[in-house]
Amino acid sequence: MTAPADAAGTVFVIDDDASVRRALERKLRTAGFRVETFESAQDYVARGPQAEIACILTDVRMPGMSGLDLQVSLAQAGRALPMVFITGHGDIPTTVRAMKGGAVDFLPKPSSEREILAAVAEALGRSAVIERERRELGSLRARYEALTAREREVLALVAAGLLNKVIGDRLGVAETTIKVHRGRVMEKMGAASLADLVRMSERLGLAPGADPARR
Amino acid sequence: MASRLPSTMIDPARAVPAPEPPSIGELLAFERLLAELSAGFVNLSATSVDDAITDALRRIVGLLDVDRANLIGFAPQTGETYLTHSWTVDGFASAALRSVSGDFPWAIQRLQAGHPIVFSRLDELPAEAAADEATWRRFGVKANLTVPMTVGGRIEGAIALASFRRERHWPGELVSRLRILAEVFGNALAYKRARESLDSAMKFERLVSEMLAALLTTDRAEDRDRVIEAGLRNMALFLGAERATLWERIGASPEFRKTHRWLAAGVPVPPDQAGGVAIAWINAQIGAGSVVRFASRADLPPEAAADLPALRELGVRSLVIVPLTVAGAVVRALSFATVHEERDWPAALVPRIALLGEVLGSVLARDEAHRREQEARAQAAHATRVGAMGAFAASLAHELTQPLAASLANAETGARLLAAPEPDLDELRATLADIVADERRAGDLVQKLRRFLRRGEVERGELDLREVLEEVLQLVGREAQARGVRLRLEIAEALPKVVGDRVQLQQVVLNLLSNAIDAVATEDRPAREVAVLAGRCGDGVSVEVRDSGAGMDGETLARIFQAFFTTKPKGMGLGLSISRTIVEAHGGTLSADSAPGKGSTFRIELPLRPSRRAA
């Protein structure tokens, strides 16, 4: 087993059994992951660990807060991470609940190394994707924030598919002025094409036809 | 004078003329003898009565100037007449103490009818007495006076005075005084017989009670067998038997098999006969509750002919065999036999043998019942133990999965580490150490479970209470956690060890803990706790299981130890009843204290050592 491509990821291991915790920590660490262990879900919540790319590997059934409870709690707090569950007595309802909550995998206990590493790698991969998207969205927002109010208006209407002339009429300015604004928006947002600009506005949550300035 | 004798057979015409009546001195001497004998016989022991009688006979011989005095006894059962005591003056041979039935047919008949025999010369005897006369002549008797001896109104013998040296007259006063003397002798003999029979009865009672005492204080089956065999030996020696055997009925079949036996020295071991002994007639009698006894095989009735070969093969000459019944059914038999000679087994022995049999039978039946009860109890205990453990099955599976999952993970990690170009040996060593520790942990748990669930013999040993309690807490700890219940164990310092069965005591604690967890788990409050407290109490130790649950009302509390009483939807209602039985079998007590809203406390008190009889 080779170390995953994105070895920068951190695995948060939560298990109330010290032996299991130790064994998982060793397995993941020697496989090239960064690992942090927690003896309970409460412990995890209290310590609130941070990592850009991370996933949680947790036992389902633990004294106090269960793995499923943690999943719900993190989602509510907006701190969700890809989660891999391990259970010695998985039943279908529990599995369904976990998967609906966005679990990456649901492993029986004991599981083979291949299954565990594959599940963790996938969870970290998912975390990496999420992280990249999060970063992209952040830079997009920053660029959007740099637009003037007029430019944002123009962007919304352009993204809604209106022609320069119609936009000019609606905003009560000349078509040529709109053309200038549009060129500035394309440049500031770093859009290569109109289609690119439309996609960006969608990601920013600017509904077609909506006027973000009036929100 | 002769006419004063009752029904005398003396022909007055042929009578020897009365020489002289007895002198006053003679009469006084005789009165004195009577008085002395009467007083003397009262304080005699049974064994010295014989000597006293013989001595009295000697004094009579001297006093009355006769040559021999005899005491004669009639055996009531056999009808034989025995010479039991005799005194002869010096110069004449002593009389042999033996049966004289055939020697004096006429005289015995007369005496038994209450008449004396009086003759001064042999030719006074009537013609019918020819045989008797021949005997007297053979013994050299010239004159004789014999009076019947009456005991309690029954004629049981006679006193006879004989003169060898001369013919002589017997004064009437002498005859009546001799009758009184006979009565004194008779009373002494009756006393002797009563004493003997009392002694023998007492000896028998003592043997039986000794044996009973030995049996009741003997716990182990092997020891009990030895006591029974010793008892058979004592009884056989007492009864004069050479072989004593205790038989057990084979199921409901008519046959019996030997369970215990004693053989006198020199008595051959009878051949073991496969499939029981072929004595169908005897078995049928015993099976029907009848006693079989015979002094000789020839006494057996013709119907018993088929039993003879087997009896011959076993060497049984005489036998008494008594059936032993329990609740109306013949389950055992007790037999005494002789193999060297034939002997009579008087009917009077039968009740004694039956008593002995009853003692043995009841002790053995009690054992059997005890054993069955133990078995049933062990089965019920096992069933509830399995049931109790079943409630923890999921938790235990999880508990077992943990170390196995950890060691599998470590093993695979180890394999991967080894495959590296430069394996990290420190990491590998740590990995292997972890694998060993986890495997051991899993093995321990499995062993504990197996020990707990095993359907085994009760094993008594010295137990460390801390160890016992910690193991149980480990078994249920996971389940308690999962149900949000905190378990607290508090054990006093330096708790002495207790003697008991580990599994049984753990079962009790498990049961109490399981109930306590149920009681608090349903409570809607943050602090759900069950406390287990162990400490000293008096001469023993106590273990308390306390919960903060809803508690019980008095009515429920009064019934919780009853079998099949339960408040749980899936409960069998045996847990507490069996727990109490177990604790009591350890010589301890199990009690409960509870009130609605105040939780419950169950308290086990154990002596350091259970009493001997405790199961």
Coordinates of C-alpha atoms in Angstrom, one line a residue, chain B residues 7-445:
Chain B
S7 CA -52.2 -86.3 92.2
T8 CA -49.4 -88.3 93.5
M9 CA -48.7 -91.6 91.8
I10 CA -47.2 -93.2 94.8
D11 CA -48.9 -96.3 95.8
P12 CA -49.3 -96.0 99.6
A13 CA -49.0 -99.8 100.0
R14 CA -45.6 -99.8 98.5
A15 CA -44.4 -96.6 100.1
V16 CA -41.2 -96.5 102.1
P17 CA -42.2 -95.9 105.7
A18 CA -41.6 -92.3 106.6
P19 CA -38.4 -92.3 108.6
E20 CA -38.8 -89.0 110.3
P21 CA -40.3 -85.6 109.5
P22 CA -37.8 -82.8 108.8
S23 CA -36.5 -81.3 111.9
I24 CA -37.3 -77.7 112.9
G25 CA -33.6 -76.9 112.3
E26 CA -33.8 -78.3 108.8
L27 CA -36.9 -76.3 108.0
L28 CA -35.4 -73.1 109.4
A29 CA -32.3 -73.6 107.4
F30 CA -34.4 -74.0 104.3
E31 CA -36.4 -70.9 105.1
R32 CA -33.2 -69.0 105.4
L33 CA -31.9 -70.2 102.1
L34 CA -35.1 -69.1 100.4
A35 CA -34.9 -65.7 101.9
E36 CA -31.3 -65.3 100.9
L37 CA -31.8 -66.5 97.4
S38 CA -34.9 -64.3 96.9
A39 CA -32.9 -61.2 98.0
G40 CA -29.7 -62.2 96.2
F41 CA -31.3 -62.8 92.8
V42 CA -32.7 -59.3 92.7
N43 CA -29.5 -57.4 92.3
L44 CA -27.8 -59.8 89.9
S45 CA -26.6 -58.9 86.4
A46 CA -27.8 -61.2 83.7
T47 CA -24.4 -63.0 83.4
S48 CA -24.1 -63.8 87.1
V49 CA -27.6 -65.3 87.4
D50 CA -26.3 -68.6 86.0
D51 CA -23.6 -68.8 88.7
A52 CA -26.0 -67.8 91.4
I53 CA -28.4 -70.5 90.4
T54 CA -25.7 -73.1 90.4
D55 CA -24.5 -72.0 93.7
A56 CA -28.0 -72.2 95.1
L57 CA -28.3 -75.7 93.8
R58 CA -25.0 -76.5 95.7
R59 CA -26.4 -75.2 98.9
I60 CA -29.7 -77.1 98.5
V61 CA -27.7 -80.3 98.0
G62 CA -25.8 -79.7 101.2
L63 CA -28.8 -78.6 103.2
L64 CA -31.1 -81.4 102.2
D65 CA -28.4 -84.1 102.1
V66 CA -29.2 -85.1 98.5
D67 CA -26.6 -86.1 95.8
R68 CA -27.6 -83.9 92.9
A69 CA -29.9 -80.9 92.2
N70 CA -30.9 -80.0 88.7
L71 CA -32.7 -77.1 87.1
I72 CA -34.6 -78.1 84.0
G73 CA -36.0 -75.7 81.4
F74 CA -38.7 -76.2 78.8
A75 CA -37.9 -74.3 75.5
P76 CA -41.3 -72.8 74.5
Q77 CA -40.5 -72.6 70.8
T78 CA -38.9 -76.0 70.2
G79 CA -40.7 -78.0 72.9
E80 CA -37.3 -79.4 73.9
T81 CA -36.4 -79.9 77.5
Y82 CA -32.9 -78.9 78.6
L83 CA -30.9 -79.5 81.7
T84 CA -29.7 -75.9 82.2
H85 CA -28.0 -76.0 85.6
S86 CA -26.8 -78.8 87.8
W87 CA -24.8 -79.5 91.0
T88 CA -23.5 -83.0 92.1
V89 CA -21.8 -83.9 95.3
D90 CA -18.2 -84.9 95.2
G91 CA -17.7 -88.6 94.3
F92 CA -20.2 -88.6 91.5
A93 CA -19.8 -87.5 87.9
S94 CA -21.4 -84.2 87.0
A95 CA -24.4 -84.2 84.8
A96 CA -24.0 -83.0 81.2
L97 CA -26.1 -79.8 80.4
R98 CA -28.0 -81.1 77.4
S99 CA -31.4 -81.9 76.0
V100 CA -33.2 -84.5 78.1
S101 CA -36.4 -84.6 76.1
G102 CA -36.0 -88.2 75.0
D103 CA -35.0 -89.5 78.4
F104 CA -38.0 -88.7 80.5
P105 CA -41.1 -88.7 78.3
W106 CA -43.5 -89.6 81.1
A107 CA -42.0 -87.3 83.7
I108 CA -41.9 -84.3 81.4
Q109 CA -45.5 -84.8 80.5
R110 CA -46.5 -84.9 84.2
L111 CA -44.4 -81.9 85.1
Q112 CA -45.8 -79.8 82.2
A113 CA -49.3 -80.7 83.5
G114 CA -48.2 -79.2 86.9
H115 CA -47.6 -82.4 88.8
P116 CA -44.5 -83.1 90.9
I117 CA -42.6 -86.4 90.5
V118 CA -41.9 -88.0 93.9
F119 CA -40.5 -91.4 94.5
S120 CA -38.6 -93.0 97.4
R121 CA -37.7 -96.1 95.4
L122 CA -37.6 -96.8 91.7
D123 CA -40.2 -99.5 92.1
E124 CA -42.8 -96.9 93.1
L125 CA -42.9 -95.7 89.5
P126 CA -46.0 -96.8 87.5
A127 CA -45.7 -98.9 84.4
E128 CA -46.2 -95.9 82.0
A129 CA -42.9 -94.6 83.3
A130 CA -40.8 -97.5 82.1
A131 CA -38.6 -95.4 79.8
D132 CA -38.1 -92.8 82.5
E133 CA -37.3 -95.5 85.1
A134 CA -34.7 -97.0 82.7
T135 CA -33.0 -93.6 82.5
W136 CA -33.0 -93.0 86.2
R137 CA -31.7 -96.5 86.8
R138 CA -28.9 -95.9 84.2
F139 CA -27.9 -92.7 86.1
G140 CA -28.0 -94.6 89.4
V141 CA -30.9 -92.6 90.9
K142 CA -32.4 -94.3 93.9
A143 CA -34.9 -91.6 94.9
N144 CA -36.1 -88.4 93.3
L145 CA -38.2 -85.3 94.0
T146 CA -39.0 -83.1 91.0
V147 CA -41.4 -80.1 91.2
P148 CA -42.5 -77.9 88.3
M149 CA -41.1 -74.3 88.1
T150 CA -43.7 -71.7 87.3
V151 CA -42.9 -68.2 86.0
G152 CA -45.7 -65.8 85.7
G153 CA -48.2 -68.6 85.9
R154 CA -46.6 -70.6 83.1
I155 CA -44.7 -73.8 83.7
E156 CA -41.3 -73.2 82.3
G157 CA -39.2 -75.9 83.9
A158 CA -38.6 -77.9 87.0
I159 CA -36.2 -78.4 89.9
A160 CA -35.1 -82.0 90.5
L161 CA -33.4 -83.5 93.6
A162 CA -31.9 -86.9 93.3
S163 CA -30.4 -89.4 95.7
F164 CA -27.8 -91.8 94.5
R165 CA -26.6 -93.4 97.7
R166 CA -29.9 -94.4 99.2
E167 CA -33.6 -94.6 98.9
R168 CA -35.2 -91.9 100.9
H169 CA -38.5 -90.3 101.8
W170 CA -39.5 -86.8 100.8
P171 CA -41.6 -85.0 103.4
G172 CA -44.6 -83.0 102.2
E173 CA -43.3 -79.8 103.7
L174 CA -40.2 -80.2 101.6
V175 CA -42.2 -80.6 98.4
S176 CA -44.1 -77.4 99.0
R177 CA -41.0 -75.5 100.0
L178 CA -39.2 -76.8 96.9
R179 CA -42.1 -75.3 94.9
I180 CA -41.4 -71.9 96.4
L181 CA -37.7 -72.3 95.7
A182 CA -38.6 -73.2 92.1
E183 CA -40.6 -70.0 91.9
V184 CA -37.6 -68.0 93.1
F185 CA -35.4 -69.6 90.5
G186 CA -38.0 -69.1 87.8
N187 CA -38.2 -65.4 88.7
A188 CA -34.4 -65.1 88.5
L189 CA -34.4 -66.8 85.1
A190 CA -37.2 -64.6 83.8
Y191 CA -35.2 -61.6 85.0
K192 CA -32.2 -62.9 83.3
R193 CA -34.1 -63.4 80.0
A194 CA -35.6 -59.9 80.3
R195 CA -32.2 -58.4 80.9
E196 CA -30.7 -60.2 78.0
S197 CA -33.4 -59.2 75.7
L198 CA -33.2 -55.6 76.9
D199 CA -29.4 -55.6 76.6
S200 CA -29.6 -57.0 73.2
A201 CA -32.3 -54.5 72.1
M202 CA -30.3 -51.7 73.6
K203 CA -27.2 -52.9 71.9
F204 CA -29.1 -53.0 68.6
E205 CA -30.6 -49.6 69.1
R206 CA -27.2 -48.3 69.9
L207 CA -25.7 -49.8 66.8
V208 CA -28.5 -48.3 64.7
S209 CA -28.3 -44.9 66.3
E210 CA -24.5 -44.8 66.0
M211 CA -24.8 -45.6 62.3
L212 CA -27.5 -43.0 61.8
A213 CA -25.4 -40.4 63.5
A214 CA -22.4 -41.4 61.4
L215 CA -24.4 -41.2 58.2
L216 CA -25.9 -37.9 59.1
T217 CA -22.6 -36.3 59.7
T218 CA -21.0 -37.7 56.6
D219 CA -21.2 -35.6 53.5
R220 CA -19.1 -37.3 50.9
A221 CA -20.6 -40.2 49.1
E222 CA -17.5 -42.4 49.5
D223 CA -17.4 -41.8 53.2
R224 CA -21.1 -42.7 53.4
D225 CA -20.4 -45.9 51.6
R226 CA -17.8 -46.7 54.2
V227 CA -20.2 -45.9 57.1
I228 CA -22.9 -48.1 55.5
E229 CA -20.4 -51.0 55.1
A230 CA -19.3 -50.6 58.7
G231 CA -22.9 -50.6 59.8
L232 CA -23.6 -53.8 57.9
R233 CA -20.6 -55.3 59.6
N234 CA -21.7 -54.4 63.1
M235 CA -25.2 -55.6 62.4
A236 CA -23.9 -58.9 60.9
L237 CA -21.7 -59.4 63.9
F238 CA -24.5 -58.6 66.2
L239 CA -26.9 -61.0 64.4
G240 CA -24.3 -63.7 63.9
A241 CA -24.5 -63.5 60.1
E242 CA -21.6 -64.1 57.8
R243 CA -22.7 -62.0 55.0
A244 CA -24.7 -58.8 55.0
T245 CA -25.9 -57.1 51.8
L246 CA -27.8 -54.0 50.9
W247 CA -29.7 -54.3 47.7
E248 CA -31.2 -51.7 45.4
R249 CA -34.1 -52.4 43.1
I250 CA -33.1 -52.1 39.4
G251 CA -35.6 -49.5 38.2
A252 CA -39.1 -50.9 38.2
S253 CA -37.9 -54.4 37.4
P254 CA -38.4 -57.2 40.0
E255 CA -34.6 -57.6 40.3
F256 CA -32.2 -56.1 42.8
R257 CA -28.5 -55.3 42.6
K258 CA -26.0 -55.1 45.4
T259 CA -25.0 -51.7 46.5
H260 CA -23.1 -52.4 49.8
R261 CA -21.8 -55.7 51.3
W262 CA -19.9 -57.0 54.2
L263 CA -18.4 -60.5 54.4
A264 CA -17.1 -62.2 57.5
A265 CA -13.5 -63.2 57.5
G266 CA -13.1 -66.5 55.5
V267 CA -16.4 -66.1 53.7
P268 CA -15.8 -66.3 50.0
V269 CA -16.8 -63.4 47.8
P270 CA -20.0 -64.6 46.0
P271 CA -19.7 -64.7 42.2
D272 CA -21.0 -61.6 40.7
Q273 CA -24.0 -62.6 38.6
A274 CA -24.5 -60.5 35.5
G275 CA -28.1 -59.4 35.1
G276 CA -29.1 -59.9 38.7
V277 CA -29.4 -63.0 40.7
A278 CA -31.8 -65.7 39.5
I279 CA -33.9 -65.9 42.5
A280 CA -37.3 -65.0 41.0
W281 CA -39.4 -66.4 43.9
I282 CA -37.4 -64.5 46.5
N283 CA -37.5 -61.3 44.4
A284 CA -41.2 -61.6 44.0
Q285 CA -41.7 -62.0 47.7
I286 CA -39.5 -59.0 48.5
G287 CA -41.2 -57.0 45.7
A288 CA -44.5 -57.7 47.3
G289 CA -43.2 -56.5 50.6
S290 CA -42.8 -59.8 52.4
V291 CA -39.9 -60.9 54.5
V292 CA -38.2 -64.1 53.4
R293 CA -36.3 -66.2 56.0
F294 CA -35.1 -69.7 56.1
A295 CA -32.9 -71.6 58.5
S296 CA -32.0 -74.1 55.7
R297 CA -32.5 -74.2 52.0
A298 CA -34.7 -77.3 52.6
D299 CA -37.2 -75.0 54.4
L300 CA -38.0 -73.2 51.2
P301 CA -41.5 -74.0 49.8
P302 CA -41.7 -76.0 46.5
E303 CA -42.5 -72.8 44.6
A304 CA -39.0 -71.6 45.4
A305 CA -37.3 -74.6 43.8
A306 CA -36.1 -72.5 40.8
D307 CA -34.2 -70.2 43.2
L308 CA -32.2 -73.1 44.7
P309 CA -29.4 -73.3 42.1
A310 CA -28.6 -69.6 42.5
L311 CA -28.7 -69.9 46.3
R312 CA -26.4 -72.9 46.1
E313 CA -24.0 -71.0 43.8
L314 CA -24.0 -68.1 46.2
G315 CA -23.4 -70.5 49.0
V316 CA -26.4 -69.3 51.0
R317 CA -27.2 -71.8 53.8
S318 CA -29.6 -69.6 55.7
L319 CA -31.1 -66.2 55.0
V320 CA -33.2 -63.4 56.2
I321 CA -34.0 -60.7 53.7
V322 CA -36.2 -57.7 54.5
P323 CA -37.8 -55.4 51.9
L324 CA -37.3 -51.6 52.5
T325 CA -40.1 -49.4 51.3
V326 CA -40.1 -45.7 50.5
A327 CA -43.5 -44.1 50.0
G328 CA -45.1 -47.5 49.7
A329 CA -42.8 -48.8 47.0
V330 CA -40.1 -51.5 47.6
V331 CA -36.9 -49.8 46.6
R332 CA -34.3 -51.7 48.5
A333 CA -33.7 -54.9 50.5
L334 CA -31.4 -55.8 53.3
S335 CA -30.2 -59.4 53.8
F336 CA -28.2 -61.4 56.3
A337 CA -27.0 -64.8 55.5
T338 CA -24.8 -67.7 56.7
V339 CA -22.7 -69.7 54.4
H340 CA -21.0 -72.2 56.7
E341 CA -23.9 -73.6 58.7
E342 CA -27.6 -73.4 58.8
R343 CA -29.2 -71.2 61.4
D344 CA -32.5 -70.0 62.5
W345 CA -33.5 -66.4 62.1
P346 CA -36.2 -65.8 64.7
A347 CA -39.2 -63.8 63.7
A348 CA -38.3 -61.4 66.5
L349 CA -35.3 -60.2 64.5
V350 CA -37.3 -59.1 61.5
P351 CA -38.6 -55.8 63.0
R352 CA -35.0 -54.9 64.0
I353 CA -33.6 -55.6 60.6
A354 CA -36.5 -53.6 59.1
L355 CA -35.6 -50.7 61.4
L356 CA -32.0 -50.9 60.3
G357 CA -33.2 -51.0 56.7
E358 CA -35.4 -48.0 57.3
V359 CA -32.5 -46.0 58.6
L360 CA -30.3 -46.9 55.7
G361 CA -33.2 -46.5 53.2
S362 CA -34.1 -43.0 54.5
V363 CA -30.6 -41.7 54.5
L364 CA -30.0 -43.1 51.0
A365 CA -33.3 -41.7 49.8
R366 CA -32.5 -38.4 51.3
D367 CA -29.1 -38.4 49.5
E368 CA -30.8 -39.3 46.3
A369 CA -33.4 -36.5 46.7
H370 CA -30.6 -34.1 47.7
R371 CA -28.6 -35.1 44.5
R372 CA -31.7 -34.6 42.3
E373 CA -32.4 -31.3 43.9
Q374 CA -28.8 -30.2 43.4
E375 CA -29.0 -31.2 39.7
A376 CA -32.3 -29.4 39.2
R377 CA -30.9 -26.3 40.9
A378 CA -27.7 -26.4 38.8
Q379 CA -29.8 -26.7 35.7
A380 CA -32.0 -23.8 36.6
A381 CA -29.0 -21.8 37.7
H382 CA -27.3 -22.5 34.4
A383 CA -30.4 -21.6 32.4
T384 CA -30.8 -18.2 34.2
R385 CA -27.1 -17.6 33.9
V386 CA -27.2 -18.1 30.1
G387 CA -30.3 -15.9 30.1
A388 CA -28.7 -13.3 32.1
M389 CA -25.6 -13.3 29.9
G390 CA -27.9 -13.2 26.8
A391 CA -29.0 -9.8 27.9
F392 CA -25.4 -8.7 27.6
A393 CA -24.6 -10.6 24.4
A394 CA -24.4 -7.5 22.1
S395 CA -22.2 -5.7 24.6
L396 CA -20.0 -8.7 25.1
A397 CA -19.6 -9.2 21.4
H398 CA -18.5 -5.6 21.1
E399 CA -16.1 -6.1 24.0
L400 CA -14.6 -9.1 22.3
T401 CA -14.5 -7.4 18.8
Q402 CA -12.3 -4.6 20.1
P403 CA -9.1 -6.5 20.9
L404 CA -9.6 -8.7 17.8
A405 CA -10.1 -5.7 15.5
A406 CA -7.1 -4.0 17.1
S407 CA -4.8 -7.0 16.6
L408 CA -6.0 -7.6 13.1
A409 CA -5.2 -4.0 12.3
N410 CA -1.8 -4.3 14.0
A411 CA -1.0 -7.6 12.2
E412 CA -1.6 -6.1 8.8
T413 CA 0.3 -3.0 9.7
G414 CA 3.1 -5.2 10.8
A415 CA 3.2 -7.1 7.5
R416 CA 3.3 -3.8 5.6
L417 CA 6.1 -2.5 7.8
L418 CA 8.1 -5.6 7.2
A419 CA 7.7 -5.3 3.4
A420 CA 9.4 -1.9 3.5
P421 CA 12.9 -1.7 2.1
E422 CA 14.2 -0.7 5.6
P423 CA 11.6 -1.9 8.1
D424 CA 11.1 0.2 11.2
L425 CA 12.0 -2.4 13.8
D426 CA 11.0 -0.3 16.8
E427 CA 7.6 0.2 15.3
L428 CA 7.3 -3.5 14.5
R429 CA 8.2 -4.5 18.1
A430 CA 5.6 -2.2 19.5
T431 CA 3.1 -3.6 17.0
L432 CA 3.8 -7.2 18.0
A433 CA 3.6 -6.3 21.7
D434 CA 0.2 -4.7 21.1
I435 CA -1.0 -7.8 19.2
V436 CA 0.0 -10.1 22.1
A437 CA -1.7 -7.8 24.7
D438 CA -4.9 -7.7 22.7
E439 CA -5.0 -11.4 22.0
R440 CA -4.5 -12.0 25.7
R441 CA -7.3 -9.6 26.5
A442 CA -9.6 -11.4 24.1
G443 CA -8.6 -14.8 25.4
D444 CA -9.2 -13.7 29.0
L445 CA -12.7 -12.5 28.2

